[in-house]
Short mmCIF file of C-alpha atoms in Angstrom, two decimals:
data_model
loop_
_atom_site.label_atom_id
_atom_site.label_comp_id
_atom_site.label_asym_id
_atom_site.label_seq_id
_atom_site.Cartn_x
_atom_site.Cartn_y
_atom_site.Cartn_z
CA MET A 1 -56.41 205.16 244.62
CA THR A 2 -52.65 205.36 245.48
CA THR A 3 -51.40 206.73 248.81
CA PRO A 4 -48.70 209.34 247.70
CA LEU A 5 -46.13 208.80 250.29
CA PHE A 6 -43.76 211.40 248.59
CA ARG A 7 -46.26 214.18 249.54
CA ASP A 8 -45.53 213.97 253.16
CA ASP A 9 -41.85 212.95 252.81
CA ALA A 10 -40.14 213.77 249.56
CA TYR A 11 -36.95 212.04 250.92
CA LEU A 12 -38.43 208.53 251.02
CA ARG A 13 -36.52 206.51 248.54
CA THR A 14 -38.22 203.08 248.90
CA CYS A 15 -41.46 201.40 250.24
CA GLU A 16 -43.27 198.14 250.39
CA ALA A 17 -46.55 198.11 248.43
CA LYS A 18 -49.28 195.88 247.15
CA VAL A 19 -50.13 195.54 243.45
CA THR A 20 -53.86 196.49 243.19
CA GLY A 21 -54.00 196.07 239.34
CA ILE A 22 -52.62 196.36 235.79
CA ASN A 23 -54.34 199.05 233.76
CA GLU A 24 -55.28 198.51 229.94
CA ARG A 25 -52.07 199.96 228.87
CA GLY A 26 -49.82 197.66 230.88
CA GLY A 27 -49.28 200.21 233.85
CA ILE A 28 -48.68 198.74 237.34
CA LEU A 29 -50.90 200.09 240.03
CA LEU A 30 -49.88 200.10 243.63
CA ASP A 31 -51.83 200.83 246.87
CA ARG A 32 -49.08 203.25 247.84
CA SER A 33 -45.92 204.64 246.27
CA VAL A 34 -42.98 206.80 246.64
CA PHE A 35 -42.94 207.54 242.86
CA TYR A 36 -43.92 211.13 241.95
CA ALA A 37 -46.48 211.02 239.06
CA THR A 38 -45.77 213.55 236.24
CA GLY A 39 -47.59 216.69 236.89
CA GLY A 40 -47.22 220.67 237.52
CA GLY A 41 -44.06 220.76 235.16
CA GLN A 42 -42.28 218.05 237.19
CA PRO A 43 -41.57 214.77 235.30
CA GLY A 44 -42.46 211.50 236.84
CA ASP A 45 -39.91 209.31 238.72
CA CYS A 46 -38.19 206.41 237.40
CA GLY A 47 -36.63 203.46 239.25
CA TYR A 48 -37.63 199.74 239.75
CA LEU A 49 -40.02 197.48 241.58
CA GLU A 50 -38.43 194.61 243.28
CA LEU A 51 -40.23 191.25 243.54
CA ASP A 52 -40.02 188.89 246.59
CA ASN A 53 -37.78 186.49 244.51
CA GLY A 54 -35.38 189.21 243.80
CA ASN A 55 -36.32 190.02 240.21
CA ARG A 56 -36.86 193.58 239.25
CA ILE A 57 -39.12 195.42 236.93
CA ASP A 58 -37.67 198.65 235.51
CA ILE A 59 -40.00 201.70 235.70
CA ALA A 60 -39.53 204.15 232.78
CA THR A 61 -41.85 206.86 234.21
CA THR A 62 -44.87 207.42 236.39
CA VAL A 63 -48.11 209.15 235.40
CA PHE A 64 -51.57 209.58 236.86
CA ASP A 65 -54.51 207.30 235.73
CA ASP A 66 -57.49 209.12 234.28
CA ASP A 67 -58.96 209.41 237.83
CA ARG A 68 -56.03 211.64 238.96
CA THR A 69 -55.89 209.57 242.17
CA THR A 70 -54.24 206.49 241.00
CA ILE A 71 -50.52 206.36 240.14
CA VAL A 72 -49.46 204.37 237.13
CA HIS A 73 -45.93 202.90 237.22
CA VAL A 74 -44.99 202.47 233.53
CA PRO A 75 -42.54 199.63 232.98
CA ASN A 76 -39.89 199.47 230.25
CA ALA A 77 -41.01 197.73 227.18
CA ASP A 78 -41.10 193.89 227.02
CA GLN A 79 -41.14 193.28 230.83
CA ALA A 80 -43.40 190.90 232.56
CA VAL A 81 -45.73 192.60 235.20
CA PRO A 82 -46.31 191.30 238.75
CA PRO A 83 -49.73 189.40 239.49
CA GLU A 84 -52.50 191.37 241.19
CA GLY A 85 -52.24 191.24 245.06
CA SER A 86 -48.46 190.56 245.09
CA ILE A 87 -45.97 192.54 247.42
CA VAL A 88 -43.32 194.46 245.63
CA THR A 89 -40.50 196.92 246.99
CA ALA A 90 -40.64 200.27 245.11
CA HIS A 91 -37.21 202.08 244.66
CA ILE A 92 -36.98 205.36 242.84
CA ASP A 93 -33.85 206.73 241.05
CA TRP A 94 -32.86 208.80 244.11
CA PRO A 95 -29.96 210.91 242.52
CA ARG A 96 -32.30 212.05 239.68
CA ARG A 97 -35.28 212.60 242.02
CA TYR A 98 -32.97 214.78 244.32
CA ARG A 99 -31.86 216.87 241.44
CA LEU A 100 -35.50 217.42 240.48
CA MET A 101 -36.29 218.37 244.03
CA ARG A 102 -33.43 221.06 244.13
CA MET A 103 -34.38 222.42 240.76
CA HIS A 104 -38.18 222.68 241.57
CA THR A 105 -37.41 224.74 244.71
CA ALA A 106 -34.89 226.79 242.70
CA LEU A 107 -37.69 227.59 240.23
CA HIS A 108 -39.87 228.86 243.05
CA LEU A 109 -37.03 231.15 244.00
CA LEU A 110 -36.75 232.23 240.37
CA SER A 111 -40.41 233.37 240.64
CA VAL A 112 -39.48 235.38 243.59
CA ALA A 113 -36.48 237.06 241.88
CA LEU A 114 -38.44 237.76 238.89
CA PRO A 115 -42.02 238.98 240.38
CA PHE A 116 -43.96 238.49 237.22
CA PRO A 117 -46.89 236.27 236.15
CA VAL A 118 -45.57 232.78 235.13
CA THR A 119 -47.03 231.53 231.79
CA GLY A 120 -45.20 228.17 231.82
CA GLY A 121 -42.44 226.13 233.11
CA GLN A 122 -40.61 222.81 233.06
CA VAL A 123 -38.53 221.10 235.87
CA GLY A 124 -35.64 219.23 234.67
CA ASP A 125 -32.89 217.23 236.63
CA THR A 126 -30.16 219.45 235.38
CA GLU A 127 -31.93 222.40 233.93
CA GLY A 128 -35.37 224.05 234.43
CA ARG A 129 -37.16 226.96 233.12
CA LEU A 130 -39.97 229.34 233.66
CA ASP A 131 -41.84 231.70 231.18
CA PHE A 132 -42.62 235.22 232.46
CA ASP A 133 -45.25 237.72 231.10
CA MET A 134 -42.85 240.75 231.55
CA GLY A 135 -44.32 243.19 229.13
CA THR A 136 -41.49 245.69 228.15
CA GLU A 137 -39.48 244.94 231.17
CA THR A 138 -35.83 243.67 230.60
CA ILE A 139 -33.69 241.41 232.60
CA ASP A 140 -30.12 242.18 234.01
CA LYS A 141 -28.50 238.82 234.16
CA ASP A 142 -25.89 239.62 236.63
CA THR A 143 -28.49 241.17 239.06
CA LEU A 144 -30.90 238.26 238.56
CA LEU A 145 -28.16 235.48 239.14
CA GLU A 146 -27.01 237.26 242.31
CA ALA A 147 -30.43 237.55 243.75
CA LEU A 148 -31.19 234.00 242.93
CA ASN A 149 -28.03 232.51 244.64
CA ASN A 150 -28.60 234.82 247.71
CA LEU A 151 -32.12 233.61 248.02
CA ALA A 152 -30.91 229.82 247.80
CA GLY A 153 -27.78 230.29 250.09
CA ARG A 154 -29.61 231.83 253.05
CA ASP A 155 -30.84 228.32 254.04
CA HIS A 156 -34.49 229.05 254.08
CA THR A 157 -36.76 226.36 255.41
CA VAL A 158 -39.24 224.87 252.88
CA THR A 159 -42.43 223.42 254.25
CA SER A 160 -45.91 222.53 253.15
CA GLU A 161 -49.26 223.22 254.44
CA TRP A 162 -52.89 222.89 253.08
CA ILE A 163 -55.95 225.19 252.52
CA THR A 164 -59.36 224.67 251.29
CA ASP A 165 -60.57 225.17 247.76
CA ALA A 166 -62.71 228.25 249.11
CA GLU A 167 -59.71 229.73 250.87
CA LEU A 168 -57.61 229.52 247.67
CA GLU A 169 -60.41 231.14 245.86
CA ALA A 170 -60.50 233.99 248.25
CA ASN A 171 -56.72 234.37 247.88
CA PRO A 172 -56.12 234.34 244.05
CA GLY A 173 -52.73 236.14 244.58
CA LEU A 174 -51.28 232.89 245.78
CA VAL A 175 -51.51 231.43 242.22
CA LYS A 176 -48.47 232.49 240.23
CA THR A 177 -48.79 230.17 237.23
CA MET A 178 -51.22 231.29 234.65
CA SER A 179 -50.85 228.05 232.51
CA VAL A 180 -51.16 225.49 235.26
CA LYS A 181 -53.99 225.75 237.56
CA PRO A 182 -53.73 224.38 241.07
CA PRO A 183 -55.62 221.02 241.45
CA LYS A 184 -59.04 221.70 243.11
CA GLY A 185 -62.10 219.57 243.72
CA SER A 186 -60.73 217.34 246.42
CA GLY A 187 -61.66 220.14 249.03
CA LYS A 188 -58.03 221.01 249.88
CA VAL A 189 -55.06 222.48 248.05
CA ARG A 190 -51.37 221.92 249.09
CA LEU A 191 -49.04 225.08 249.35
CA VAL A 192 -45.33 225.11 249.62
CA ARG A 193 -43.79 227.86 251.71
CA ILE A 194 -40.26 229.05 251.52
CA GLY A 195 -39.13 230.78 254.79
CA SER A 196 -41.60 232.78 256.77
CA ASP A 197 -42.18 235.29 254.00
CA ILE A 198 -40.07 234.44 251.00
CA ASP A 199 -42.68 232.58 248.96
CA LEU A 200 -46.14 230.85 249.09
CA GLN A 201 -47.82 229.21 246.32
CA PRO A 202 -49.78 226.12 245.47
CA CYS A 203 -47.71 223.11 244.42
CA GLY A 204 -47.95 219.38 244.43
CA GLY A 205 -44.32 218.70 243.48
CA THR A 206 -41.28 217.45 245.54
CA HIS A 207 -38.91 219.93 247.18
CA VAL A 208 -35.82 220.05 249.39
CA SER A 209 -36.29 221.12 253.06
CA GLN A 210 -33.73 223.78 253.09
CA THR A 211 -32.92 226.10 250.27
CA SER A 212 -29.12 225.69 250.84
CA GLU A 213 -29.53 222.12 249.57
CA ILE A 214 -30.07 223.76 246.04
CA GLY A 215 -26.39 224.55 245.71
CA GLU A 216 -25.02 227.15 243.25
CA LEU A 217 -27.19 228.05 240.27
CA ALA A 218 -26.20 229.33 236.88
CA LEU A 219 -28.39 231.11 234.23
CA GLY A 220 -28.97 229.31 231.11
CA LYS A 221 -30.43 230.79 227.81
CA ILE A 222 -32.90 233.68 228.15
CA GLU A 223 -35.06 234.24 225.12
CA ASN A 224 -38.21 236.03 223.96
CA LYS A 225 -41.33 234.03 223.42
CA GLY A 226 -43.67 236.46 221.68
CA LYS A 227 -43.93 240.09 222.42
CA GLN A 228 -44.34 239.80 226.14
CA ASN A 229 -42.97 236.44 227.17
CA ARG A 230 -39.52 235.96 228.45
CA ARG A 231 -38.24 232.24 228.85
CA VAL A 232 -35.51 232.05 231.65
CA ARG A 233 -33.37 228.93 232.12
CA ILE A 234 -31.48 227.95 235.05
CA ARG A 235 -29.10 225.05 235.80
CA LEU A 236 -27.49 223.26 238.76
CA VAL A 237 -23.79 224.07 238.69
CA ASP A 238 -22.86 220.59 239.89
#
């Protein structure tokens, strides 16, 4: 089991950790990590592990092991792995992570600006997208972009809180995503709240602490995906 330090502080860029093992595919297991593991439409972090002799192991991506509680740090090909029990310093690619944090929060705001069931999505470090079940509704691009940038620019605070599995089951309206179900089974579910009443939904991803950190947003391509689904892409202007 890996302690996910990013869950309590998404702004942590580095940490010291112990190597608890190497899995059968050559992935490096740590007792704790600042690396976000792929999930919920957000890609895993990349970066590197620094050894006590100064050498480094470049990490291509990060995923969950089969148990969903252990984070696997996948090294680039043809690199040696550290021995079990050794101490390493983990460093994430912070510029990329921060862009992912900004985009993930922006996509939550997109689900507010377009209040329809979400059928899919993907967080990217420059562009992200959500798919909406909109029926016959149409999108006015200018109105949508203005609403989105107004939401981001008002400097709403972004926080997280926890509820029990039973509380989530009693409040099914909290779940916006039809394709990705909130992780249940551990007894509690993490919610991400924007402002006091802007948005509240289950999410295990990393986010900025204020919506103003998102910066200006632009709309990308909007396309039909079937009779009812609309795919909406947004981009970070910078």
